[in-house]
Tab-separated table of C-alpha atoms and ligand atoms in Angstrom:
chain	number	residue	atom	x	y	z
A	84	MET	CA	-34.462	7.139	7.467
A	85	ASN	CA	-37.691	8.091	9.149
A	86	PRO	CA	-39.691	4.911	9.751
A	87	SER	CA	-43.347	5.507	10.343
A	88	SER	CA	-46.052	2.908	10.975
A	89	HIS	CA	-49.016	5.203	11.180
A	90	TYR	CA	-50.642	3.396	8.288
A	91	ASP	CA	-52.684	0.205	7.933
A	92	VAL	CA	-52.008	0.021	4.217
A	93	ILE	CA	-49.458	1.540	1.844
A	94	ILE	CA	-50.427	1.618	-1.828
A	95	ALA	CA	-47.844	2.356	-4.530
A	96	GLY	CA	-49.324	3.779	-7.749
A	97	GLY	CA	-52.114	6.351	-8.048
A	98	GLY	CA	-53.762	5.061	-11.253
A	99	PRO	CA	-57.348	3.753	-11.232
A	100	ALA	CA	-56.415	0.557	-9.342
A	101	GLY	CA	-54.467	2.310	-6.581
A	102	ALA	CA	-57.021	5.109	-6.254
A	103	SER	CA	-59.922	2.621	-6.136
A	104	ALA	CA	-58.254	0.612	-3.349
A	105	ALA	CA	-57.340	3.796	-1.452
A	106	ILE	CA	-60.870	5.222	-1.648
A	107	HIS	CA	-62.599	1.975	-0.618
A	108	LEU	CA	-60.186	1.423	2.273
A	109	SER	CA	-60.399	5.029	3.449
A	110	MET	CA	-64.204	4.892	3.357
A	111	ARG	CA	-63.935	1.897	5.694
A	112	GLY	CA	-61.810	3.916	8.111
A	113	ALA	CA	-58.408	2.390	7.284
A	114	ARG	CA	-55.300	4.600	7.482
A	115	VAL	CA	-53.959	4.659	3.938
A	116	LEU	CA	-50.808	6.088	2.367
A	117	LEU	CA	-51.012	6.381	-1.444
A	118	VAL	CA	-47.730	7.027	-3.228
A	119	GLU	CA	-47.623	8.227	-6.860
A	120	GLN	CA	-44.429	8.934	-8.788
A	121	LYS	CA	-45.937	11.603	-11.062
A	122	LYS	CA	-47.604	14.956	-10.412
A	123	PHE	CA	-51.261	14.776	-11.509
A	124	PRO	CA	-52.900	15.645	-13.820
A	125	ARG	CA	-50.637	13.908	-16.342
A	126	PRO	CA	-51.228	12.411	-19.791
A	127	LYS	CA	-51.225	8.616	-19.961
A	128	LEU	CA	-50.970	6.233	-22.874
A	129	CYS	CA	-54.400	4.569	-23.084
A	130	GLY	CA	-57.362	4.170	-25.452
A	131	GLU	CA	-59.372	6.299	-22.984
A	132	PHE	CA	-62.461	4.166	-23.582
A	133	ILE	CA	-64.186	3.810	-20.206
A	134	SER	CA	-66.469	0.788	-20.456
A	135	PRO	CA	-70.095	1.161	-19.291
A	136	GLU	CA	-69.662	-1.003	-16.177
A	137	CYS	CA	-67.246	1.604	-14.757
A	138	ALA	CA	-70.265	3.834	-14.054
A	139	VAL	CA	-71.266	1.555	-11.167
A	140	HIS	CA	-67.747	1.834	-9.760
A	141	PHE	CA	-67.735	5.609	-10.121
A	142	GLU	CA	-70.964	5.696	-8.086
A	143	ARG	CA	-69.500	3.478	-5.376
A	144	LEU	CA	-66.305	5.548	-5.303
A	145	GLN	CA	-68.409	8.729	-5.176
A	146	VAL	CA	-66.744	10.251	-8.220
A	147	ALA	CA	-69.653	9.979	-10.708
A	148	ASP	CA	-70.499	13.696	-10.521
A	149	ALA	CA	-66.838	14.691	-10.795
A	150	MET	CA	-66.498	12.543	-13.934
A	151	SER	CA	-69.637	14.083	-15.494
A	152	ALA	CA	-68.267	17.550	-14.755
A	153	ALA	CA	-65.326	16.767	-17.078
A	154	HIS	CA	-67.839	16.464	-19.976
A	155	PRO	CA	-66.770	13.075	-21.324
A	156	ALA	CA	-68.012	11.947	-24.748
A	157	ASP	CA	-70.857	9.387	-24.623
A	158	LEU	CA	-69.959	6.312	-26.666
A	159	ALA	CA	-72.974	4.234	-27.684
A	160	ALA	CA	-71.067	1.526	-29.581
A	161	THR	CA	-67.695	0.060	-30.469
A	162	VAL	CA	-67.245	-0.712	-34.162
A	163	PHE	CA	-64.508	-3.166	-35.228
A	164	TYR	CA	-63.163	-2.639	-38.777
A	165	SER	CA	-61.205	-5.195	-40.782
A	166	ARG	CA	-58.538	-3.917	-43.179
A	167	ASN	CA	-60.896	-3.889	-46.124
A	168	GLY	CA	-63.616	-1.953	-44.309
A	169	LYS	CA	-65.936	-4.783	-43.173
A	170	ASN	CA	-67.239	-4.035	-39.713
A	171	VAL	CA	-69.142	-5.360	-36.699
A	172	ARG	CA	-70.802	-3.252	-34.073
A	173	VAL	CA	-70.979	-3.941	-30.343
A	174	PRO	CA	-73.511	-1.647	-28.643
A	175	SER	CA	-72.437	-0.332	-25.234
A	176	SER	CA	-75.917	-1.242	-23.935
A	177	TRP	CA	-74.899	-4.935	-24.000
A	178	PHE	CA	-72.677	-4.229	-20.998
A	179	GLY	CA	-75.501	-3.052	-18.760
A	180	ALA	CA	-75.054	-0.292	-16.207
A	181	THR	CA	-75.805	3.045	-17.926
A	182	GLY	CA	-75.504	1.397	-21.345
A	183	VAL	CA	-73.091	4.113	-22.421
A	184	ALA	CA	-69.307	4.025	-22.423
A	185	LEU	CA	-67.380	7.236	-21.793
A	186	GLY	CA	-64.521	8.842	-23.682
A	187	LEU	CA	-62.444	10.847	-21.228
A	188	SER	CA	-58.731	11.592	-21.131
A	189	ARG	CA	-56.714	9.790	-18.472
A	190	ALA	CA	-55.371	13.153	-17.321
A	191	GLU	CA	-58.920	14.111	-16.304
A	192	MET	CA	-60.105	10.721	-15.042
A	193	ASP	CA	-57.062	9.820	-12.960
A	194	GLU	CA	-56.836	13.310	-11.457
A	195	ARG	CA	-60.446	13.071	-10.251
A	196	LEU	CA	-59.896	9.649	-8.710
A	197	LEU	CA	-56.702	10.729	-6.947
A	198	ARG	CA	-58.336	13.860	-5.488
A	199	ARG	CA	-61.237	11.723	-4.276
A	200	ALA	CA	-58.773	9.381	-2.509
A	201	SER	CA	-57.381	12.359	-0.648
A	202	GLU	CA	-60.869	13.665	0.187
A	203	ALA	CA	-61.877	10.195	1.468
A	204	GLY	CA	-59.009	10.359	3.978
A	205	ALA	CA	-55.986	8.759	2.301
A	206	GLN	CA	-52.671	10.566	2.598
A	207	VAL	CA	-51.556	11.095	-0.996
A	208	LEU	CA	-47.904	11.732	-1.860
A	209	GLU	CA	-47.239	12.803	-5.464
A	210	GLU	CA	-43.814	12.922	-7.088
A	211	ALA	CA	-42.902	10.114	-4.709
A	212	HIS	CA	-41.236	7.095	-6.265
A	213	ALA	CA	-41.586	3.711	-4.537
A	214	THR	CA	-38.129	2.201	-4.899
A	215	ASN	CA	-38.087	-0.863	-2.690
A	216	VAL	CA	-40.081	-3.254	-0.487
A	217	ILE	CA	-38.974	-3.860	3.104
A	218	PHE	CA	-39.282	-7.440	4.398
A	219	GLU	CA	-39.158	-8.971	7.829
A	220	ASP	CA	-39.416	-12.760	8.334
A	221	GLN	CA	-40.464	-13.328	4.703
A	222	THR	CA	-43.250	-10.784	5.092
A	223	ALA	CA	-43.539	-7.405	3.397
A	224	CYS	CA	-43.799	-4.667	6.021
A	225	GLY	CA	-42.903	-1.396	4.330
A	226	ILE	CA	-41.544	0.457	1.332
A	227	THR	CA	-38.839	2.956	0.568
A	228	ILE	CA	-39.887	6.142	-1.180
A	229	ARG	CA	-37.674	8.585	-3.024
A	230	GLN	CA	-38.790	12.220	-3.260
A	231	GLY	CA	-36.129	14.276	-4.984
A	232	ALA	CA	-32.877	13.458	-3.216
A	233	ARG	CA	-34.642	12.247	-0.060
A	234	GLU	CA	-35.293	8.568	0.753
A	235	THR	CA	-37.854	7.674	3.421
A	236	THR	CA	-39.042	4.326	4.729
A	237	TYR	CA	-42.706	3.869	5.572
A	238	LEU	CA	-44.010	0.805	7.408
A	239	ALA	CA	-47.438	-0.864	7.349
A	240	PRO	CA	-48.796	-4.413	7.768
A	241	ILE	CA	-50.123	-4.430	4.188
A	242	ILE	CA	-48.399	-3.200	1.037
A	243	VAL	CA	-50.269	-2.958	-2.287
A	244	ASP	CA	-48.579	-2.803	-5.683
A	245	GLY	CA	-50.740	-0.667	-7.989
A	246	THR	CA	-47.859	0.536	-10.161
A	247	GLY	CA	-49.341	-0.779	-13.416
A	248	ARG	CA	-47.344	-2.813	-15.927
A	249	ASN	CA	-44.234	-1.473	-14.204
A	250	ARG	CA	-44.938	-3.834	-11.234
A	251	ALA	CA	-42.384	-1.789	-9.310
A	252	LEU	CA	-42.779	-3.790	-6.088
A	253	THR	CA	-43.829	-7.325	-7.067
A	254	ARG	CA	-41.196	-7.642	-9.792
A	255	ARG	CA	-38.555	-7.475	-7.061
A	256	LEU	CA	-39.571	-10.920	-5.820
A	257	ALA	CA	-37.807	-13.848	-7.390
A	258	ASN	CA	-40.859	-16.079	-7.016
A	259	ALA	CA	-43.316	-13.706	-8.671
A	260	ASN	CA	-44.325	-15.143	-12.035
A	261	ARG	CA	-43.460	-12.863	-14.868
A	262	ALA	CA	-46.220	-11.997	-17.304
A	263	ARG	CA	-45.709	-14.234	-20.311
A	264	ARG	CA	-43.639	-12.549	-22.992
A	265	GLU	CA	-45.145	-12.251	-26.416
A	266	ARG	CA	-43.099	-13.508	-29.329
A	267	ALA	CA	-42.959	-10.091	-30.937
A	268	LEU	CA	-42.240	-6.981	-28.956
A	269	MET	CA	-44.982	-4.447	-29.587
A	270	VAL	CA	-44.953	-0.681	-29.358
A	271	ALA	CA	-48.008	1.377	-28.381
A	272	PHE	CA	-48.591	5.019	-29.378
A	273	LYS	CA	-51.215	7.521	-28.397
A	274	ALA	CA	-52.088	11.128	-29.251
A	275	HIS	CA	-55.057	13.477	-29.044
A	276	LEU	CA	-56.210	14.580	-32.483
A	277	GLU	CA	-58.391	17.286	-33.998
A	278	ASN	CA	-60.428	17.070	-37.158
A	279	THR	CA	-60.922	13.303	-37.429
A	280	ARG	CA	-63.902	11.851	-39.274
A	281	ILE	CA	-64.879	9.370	-36.569
A	282	GLU	CA	-68.538	8.329	-36.368
A	283	ALA	CA	-70.271	10.371	-33.639
A	284	ASP	CA	-70.854	8.385	-30.407
A	285	ALA	CA	-68.629	5.462	-31.423
A	286	CYS	CA	-65.268	4.006	-30.523
A	287	GLU	CA	-63.710	2.578	-33.707
A	288	ILE	CA	-61.178	-0.279	-33.674
A	289	TYR	CA	-58.986	-0.860	-36.740
A	290	PHE	CA	-57.143	-4.087	-37.507
A	291	TYR	CA	-54.058	-4.070	-39.728
A	292	ARG	CA	-50.969	-6.191	-40.220
A	293	ARG	CA	-49.408	-7.178	-36.873
A	294	GLY	CA	-51.471	-4.778	-34.820
A	295	TYR	CA	-54.628	-2.790	-34.174
A	296	GLY	CA	-55.647	0.652	-33.008
A	297	GLY	CA	-58.613	2.485	-31.498
A	298	LEU	CA	-60.012	5.924	-32.269
A	299	SER	CA	-62.423	7.343	-29.723
A	300	SER	CA	-64.103	10.674	-29.055
A	301	ILE	CA	-63.132	12.315	-25.773
A	302	GLU	CA	-63.902	15.652	-24.071
A	303	LYS	CA	-63.581	19.043	-25.816
A	304	GLY	CA	-64.435	17.624	-29.249
A	305	LEU	CA	-61.082	15.840	-29.528
A	306	SER	CA	-60.377	12.258	-30.591
A	307	ASN	CA	-57.897	9.922	-28.943
A	308	LEU	CA	-55.922	7.644	-31.250
A	309	CYS	CA	-54.134	4.782	-29.529
A	310	PHE	CA	-52.558	1.966	-31.525
A	311	ILE	CA	-50.246	-1.008	-31.229
A	312	ALA	CA	-47.736	-1.953	-33.912
A	313	SER	CA	-44.954	-4.513	-34.080
A	314	ALA	CA	-41.493	-3.231	-33.169
A	315	ARG	CA	-40.380	-4.400	-36.632
A	316	ASP	CA	-42.890	-2.121	-38.395
A	317	VAL	CA	-42.065	0.755	-36.055
A	318	ARG	CA	-38.347	0.426	-36.836
A	319	ALA	CA	-39.138	0.347	-40.550
A	320	CYS	CA	-40.854	3.750	-40.105
A	321	GLY	CA	-37.804	5.186	-38.331
A	322	ALA	CA	-39.713	5.091	-34.994
A	323	ASP	CA	-41.697	8.100	-36.238
A	324	ALA	CA	-45.250	7.914	-34.828
A	325	ASP	CA	-46.761	9.981	-37.669
A	326	ARG	CA	-45.241	7.638	-40.233
A	327	VAL	CA	-46.453	4.546	-38.364
A	328	MET	CA	-49.944	6.051	-38.345
A	329	ARG	CA	-49.850	6.818	-42.087
A	330	GLU	CA	-47.964	3.744	-43.297
A	331	VAL	CA	-49.200	1.016	-40.944
A	332	VAL	CA	-52.472	2.037	-39.262
A	333	CYS	CA	-53.885	3.682	-42.402
A	334	LYS	CA	-53.488	0.389	-44.298
A	335	ASN	CA	-56.898	-0.123	-42.727
A	336	GLN	CA	-59.340	1.493	-45.165
A	337	ARG	CA	-61.557	2.978	-42.500
A	338	ALA	CA	-58.575	4.438	-40.578
A	339	ALA	CA	-57.301	6.000	-43.814
A	340	PHE	CA	-60.685	7.738	-44.133
A	341	THR	CA	-61.147	8.896	-40.523
A	342	LEU	CA	-57.527	10.057	-40.081
A	343	LYS	CA	-57.056	11.668	-43.509
A	344	HIS	CA	-57.315	15.296	-42.296
A	345	ALA	CA	-56.452	14.694	-38.625
A	346	ARG	CA	-54.083	17.071	-36.854
A	347	LEU	CA	-52.117	16.494	-33.654
A	348	ASN	CA	-53.438	18.358	-30.614
A	349	ALA	CA	-50.742	17.113	-28.214
A	350	ASN	CA	-47.459	15.248	-28.514
A	351	TRP	CA	-47.342	11.525	-29.146
A	352	LEU	CA	-46.739	9.209	-26.199
A	353	ALA	CA	-45.078	5.851	-26.861
A	354	VAL	CA	-44.342	2.795	-24.767
A	355	SER	CA	-43.108	-0.709	-25.551
A	356	LEU	CA	-45.300	-3.657	-24.579
A	357	GLU	CA	-43.482	-6.798	-23.595
A	358	GLY	CA	-46.189	-9.035	-22.292
A	359	PHE	CA	-49.844	-9.574	-21.597
A	360	GLY	CA	-51.585	-11.818	-19.105
A	361	ARG	CA	-51.276	-12.751	-15.479
A	362	SER	CA	-48.553	-12.004	-12.972
A	363	SER	CA	-48.568	-12.968	-9.310
A	364	VAL	CA	-51.399	-11.386	-7.302
A	365	ALA	CA	-50.091	-12.104	-3.794
A	366	PRO	CA	-46.469	-13.217	-4.202
A	367	ILE	CA	-45.567	-13.031	-0.513
A	368	ASN	CA	-47.347	-12.381	2.774
A	369	GLY	CA	-48.229	-8.729	3.243
A	370	LEU	CA	-47.940	-7.799	-0.467
A	371	LEU	CA	-50.906	-7.758	-2.888
A	372	ALA	CA	-50.963	-6.715	-6.546
A	373	ILE	CA	-53.906	-4.940	-8.197
A	374	GLY	CA	-54.728	-3.572	-11.659
A	375	ASP	CA	-52.154	-4.099	-14.403
A	376	ALA	CA	-49.555	-5.058	-11.789
A	377	ALA	CA	-51.627	-8.226	-11.241
A	378	SER	CA	-52.750	-8.904	-14.845
A	379	PHE	CA	-52.603	-6.981	-18.091
A	380	ILE	CA	-55.725	-7.711	-20.149
A	381	ASP	CA	-55.527	-7.073	-23.874
A	382	PRO	CA	-56.398	-3.416	-24.593
A	383	PHE	CA	-58.914	-4.074	-27.374
A	384	THR	CA	-61.340	-5.522	-24.822
A	385	GLY	CA	-61.565	-1.951	-23.452
A	386	SER	CA	-61.753	-3.382	-19.945
A	387	GLY	CA	-58.340	-2.685	-18.353
A	388	MET	CA	-59.627	0.276	-16.371
A	389	LEU	CA	-62.674	-1.723	-15.298
A	390	MET	CA	-60.376	-4.487	-14.014
A	391	ALA	CA	-58.245	-1.881	-12.260
A	392	LEU	CA	-61.260	-0.429	-10.426
A	393	GLU	CA	-62.639	-3.901	-9.634
A	394	SER	CA	-59.373	-5.385	-8.377
A	395	GLY	CA	-58.778	-2.300	-6.219
A	396	GLU	CA	-62.159	-2.883	-4.619
A	397	LEU	CA	-61.567	-6.630	-4.287
A	398	ALA	CA	-58.267	-6.022	-2.491
A	399	ALA	CA	-59.906	-3.406	-0.236
A	400	GLU	CA	-62.586	-5.931	0.796
A	401	ALA	CA	-60.020	-8.618	1.626
A	402	ILE	CA	-57.770	-6.147	3.477
A	403	GLY	CA	-60.778	-4.728	5.339
A	404	GLU	CA	-61.651	-8.211	6.627
A	405	PHE	CA	-58.034	-8.761	7.707
A	406	LEU	CA	-57.901	-5.446	9.586
A	407	ASN	CA	-61.253	-6.103	11.231
A	408	HIS	CA	-60.785	-9.695	12.299
A	409	SER	CA	-57.189	-10.890	12.405
A	410	PRO	CA	-54.467	-8.280	11.937
A	411	ASN	CA	-51.673	-10.763	12.789
A	412	ILE	CA	-49.297	-13.176	11.022
A	413	SER	CA	-51.823	-16.021	10.620
A	414	GLY	CA	-54.333	-13.461	9.385
A	415	LEU	CA	-51.824	-12.476	6.682
A	416	ASP	CA	-51.793	-16.096	5.448
A	417	GLN	CA	-55.568	-16.009	5.194
A	418	LEU	CA	-55.492	-12.640	3.443
A	419	GLN	CA	-53.036	-13.934	0.835
A	420	ALA	CA	-55.161	-17.055	0.191
A	421	ALA	CA	-58.496	-15.209	0.223
A	422	TYR	CA	-57.382	-12.468	-2.175
A	423	THR	CA	-55.766	-14.956	-4.568
A	424	HIS	CA	-58.910	-17.121	-4.574
A	425	ARG	CA	-61.312	-14.230	-5.141
A	426	TYR	CA	-59.077	-12.703	-7.773
A	427	ARG	CA	-58.995	-15.957	-9.777
A	428	GLU	CA	-62.734	-16.464	-9.407
A	429	THR	CA	-63.427	-12.953	-10.651
A	430	PHE	CA	-60.901	-12.538	-13.473
A	431	ASN	CA	-59.577	-15.894	-14.716
A	432	SER	CA	-62.189	-16.664	-17.318
A	433	ARG	CA	-62.143	-13.206	-18.945
A	434	LEU	CA	-58.337	-13.248	-19.015
A	435	THR	CA	-58.409	-16.611	-20.782
A	436	VAL	CA	-60.987	-15.508	-23.377
A	437	SER	CA	-59.078	-12.281	-24.016
A	438	SER	CA	-55.829	-14.156	-24.571
A	439	TRP	CA	-57.534	-16.360	-27.222
A	440	LEU	CA	-58.910	-13.258	-28.919
A	441	ARG	CA	-55.521	-11.579	-28.875
A	442	LYS	CA	-53.898	-14.573	-30.537
A	443	ALA	CA	-56.640	-14.620	-33.170
A	444	ALA	CA	-56.256	-10.877	-33.832
A	445	PHE	CA	-52.616	-11.368	-34.812
A	446	VAL	CA	-53.133	-14.344	-37.159
A	447	PRO	CA	-53.147	-12.941	-40.713
A	448	GLY	CA	-56.656	-13.034	-42.163
A	449	LEU	CA	-58.305	-14.288	-38.980
A	450	ALA	CA	-59.506	-10.859	-37.791
A	451	GLU	CA	-61.255	-10.453	-41.186
A	452	ALA	CA	-62.821	-13.901	-40.923
A	453	ALA	CA	-63.906	-13.285	-37.328
A	454	ILE	CA	-65.475	-9.919	-38.228
A	455	ALA	CA	-67.448	-11.587	-41.043
A	456	PHE	CA	-68.465	-14.509	-38.792
A	457	PHE	CA	-69.506	-12.495	-35.744
A	458	GLY	CA	-71.067	-9.825	-37.953
A	459	ALA	CA	-73.632	-12.398	-38.998
A	460	SER	CA	-75.036	-13.044	-35.539
A	461	ASP	CA	-76.055	-10.617	-32.790
A	462	HIS	CA	-76.346	-13.530	-30.414
A	463	LEU	CA	-72.763	-14.774	-30.925
A	464	ARG	CA	-71.382	-11.261	-30.774
A	465	ARG	CA	-73.159	-10.535	-27.529
A	466	LYS	CA	-71.925	-13.816	-25.998
A	467	LEU	CA	-68.333	-13.081	-26.979
A	468	ALA	CA	-68.513	-9.492	-25.712
A	469	HIS	CA	-69.808	-10.743	-22.353
A	470	ALA	CA	-67.057	-13.360	-22.121
A	471	THR	CA	-64.449	-10.570	-22.041
A	472	ARG	CA	-66.154	-9.230	-18.904
A	473	GLY	CA	-67.222	-10.752	-15.625
A	474	SER	CA	-70.140	-10.310	-13.331
A	475	ARG	CA	-69.075	-9.325	-9.899
A	476	PRO	CA	-71.814	-9.490	-7.296
A	477	GLU	CA	-72.961	-6.191	-5.846
A	478	THR	CA	-71.372	-5.645	-2.476
A	479	SER	CA	-72.411	-3.807	0.606
A	480	ALA	CA	-68.871	-4.175	1.916
A	481	ALA	CA	-68.018	-0.542	1.147
A	482	ALA	CA	-70.274	0.356	4.030
A	483	LYS	CA	-68.436	-1.881	6.545
A	484	ARG	CA	-65.889	0.079	8.479
A	485	VAL	CA	-62.520	-1.111	9.704
A	486	ARG	CA	-62.405	-1.607	13.499
B	987	FAD	C1	-52.196	0.674	-25.736
B	987	FAD	C2	-53.153	0.568	-24.577
B	987	FAD	C3	-54.471	0.973	-24.717
B	987	FAD	C4	-55.378	0.819	-23.670
B	987	FAD	N1	-56.664	1.224	-23.836
B	987	FAD	C5	-57.570	1.030	-22.859
B	987	FAD	C6	-58.902	1.462	-22.991
B	987	FAD	O1	-59.282	2.094	-23.986
B	987	FAD	N2	-59.792	1.187	-21.999
B	987	FAD	C7	-59.403	0.524	-20.865
B	987	FAD	O2	-60.245	0.285	-20.001
B	987	FAD	N3	-58.125	0.141	-20.693
B	987	FAD	C8	-57.195	0.391	-21.642
B	987	FAD	N4	-55.903	0.031	-21.459
B	987	FAD	C9	-55.521	-0.585	-20.193
B	987	FAD	C10	-55.460	0.451	-19.072
B	987	FAD	O3	-54.646	1.526	-19.471
B	987	FAD	C11	-54.883	-0.212	-17.826
B	987	FAD	O4	-55.497	-1.449	-17.617
B	987	FAD	C12	-55.082	0.676	-16.588
B	987	FAD	O5	-54.419	1.902	-16.741
B	987	FAD	C13	-54.548	-0.057	-15.356
B	987	FAD	O6	-54.639	0.784	-14.248
B	987	FAD	P1	-53.573	0.645	-13.062
B	987	FAD	O7	-53.996	1.605	-12.021
B	987	FAD	O8	-53.365	-0.771	-12.731
B	987	FAD	O9	-52.178	1.107	-13.708
B	987	FAD	P2	-51.771	2.523	-14.297
B	987	FAD	O10	-52.925	3.215	-14.878
B	987	FAD	O11	-50.606	2.226	-15.175
B	987	FAD	O12	-51.315	3.351	-13.038
B	987	FAD	C14	-50.130	3.023	-12.346
B	987	FAD	C15	-49.632	4.282	-11.647
B	987	FAD	O13	-48.495	3.914	-10.854
B	987	FAD	C16	-47.519	4.927	-10.965
B	987	FAD	N5	-46.222	4.300	-10.680
B	987	FAD	C17	-45.511	3.426	-11.461
B	987	FAD	N6	-44.373	3.073	-10.837
B	987	FAD	C18	-44.357	3.714	-9.645
B	987	FAD	C19	-43.454	3.733	-8.555
B	987	FAD	N7	-42.316	3.017	-8.562
B	987	FAD	N8	-43.759	4.503	-7.490
B	987	FAD	C20	-44.909	5.238	-7.449
B	987	FAD	N9	-45.806	5.251	-8.459
B	987	FAD	C21	-45.533	4.486	-9.540
B	987	FAD	C22	-47.648	5.428	-12.398
B	987	FAD	O14	-47.127	6.734	-12.539
B	987	FAD	C23	-49.162	5.360	-12.620
B	987	FAD	O15	-49.798	6.592	-12.317
B	987	FAD	C24	-54.956	0.229	-22.462
B	987	FAD	C25	-53.622	-0.136	-22.298
B	987	FAD	C26	-52.717	0.039	-23.330
B	987	FAD	C27	-51.278	-0.359	-23.136
């Protein structure tokens, strides 16, 4: 054991949430350790639709140029298709910012964010698995990290769980609320494809029985197909991703057309999805959750990465105030309350709306009815699209330094 308390903050998980928090905190002068279990770049199961509002975050994180250099696809609209081919279009311009969403692989995006965290001053450890949280007097004060056969303990006054749906740290606490389990276990698949017939500049969403999927253009002329199917349907296809695509996803007329001549460019990734919704954002003093570790918003809103970047920044602001003004036990109480309050204010309403939409998407026939209903009115469609997002005030906090 080699305890070290050279850090103000330890963040587990180097996805967009962890990297966002690490960059914002490092830019404020905090001493940050960022621990990621994988070696980047790595593929990641995701729709790879980066919603337009992320552009503002990329600017603030100073990664906008690095993202452009990866040549992402510009996505001007998302088009939702019912099984029989009816569709509604949601222009990316409704979400403000640049008015364009980006299609970029997670290998490229996450790599650029992680390198920026390092450049901003965070110490980044890859292939380092956070295995445990250390507590003292009911307060989190460190974590254990496994690198190969070696276990090391690192100490810091603040620990952040950015390990995604894994919730590697917060799930260890008995009092942390578990994300609500869905009735049916779902399985998600993703692969990069060549030779699809997707509409240029669009992300297409397909609804089918007990699931939905998204096809999006990404860099290098490829398309990313990411879909969710019920475990029952996946078992019926012998857990073969190609068969699920052909026999379940392609029951949607539009998917059958766009995917007819598609070829795999990389292996399928698959993961089971057990729950959506909120977990505990600050389950105990000294431990905050960000990104999917705090809440998992339904993927078809295309806003999980936005929430990851936002919640990383929100946590960095609250931690920055703690480090500046009251880095002691009573300050930890205030940090826990302040972060929880701001988190709810920022995300609760969009999480609620998204959970209604998710339920509707899985009721047979309702997705069709909703597509017909919302297709008839730009106004209603725009209102609904906005309800799945929030409006976080611009902040000058990034400029405020710790100490
Ligand atoms: C099927 C599907 C499709 C989606 N499509 C989209 C989309 O198109 N657009 C969108 O915006 N969002 C989408 N999302 C949501 C989006 O992927 C997540 O919201 C986003 O990745 C959350 O970022 P994060 O940093 O919280 O977690 P993650 O991106 O999951 O990152 C967590 C990181 O922590 C690391 N880690 C895990 N455990 C440990 C540990 N013990 N120690 C150290 N490191 C650890 C992991 O390796 C990973 O790199 C989709 C999600 C799913 C499931």
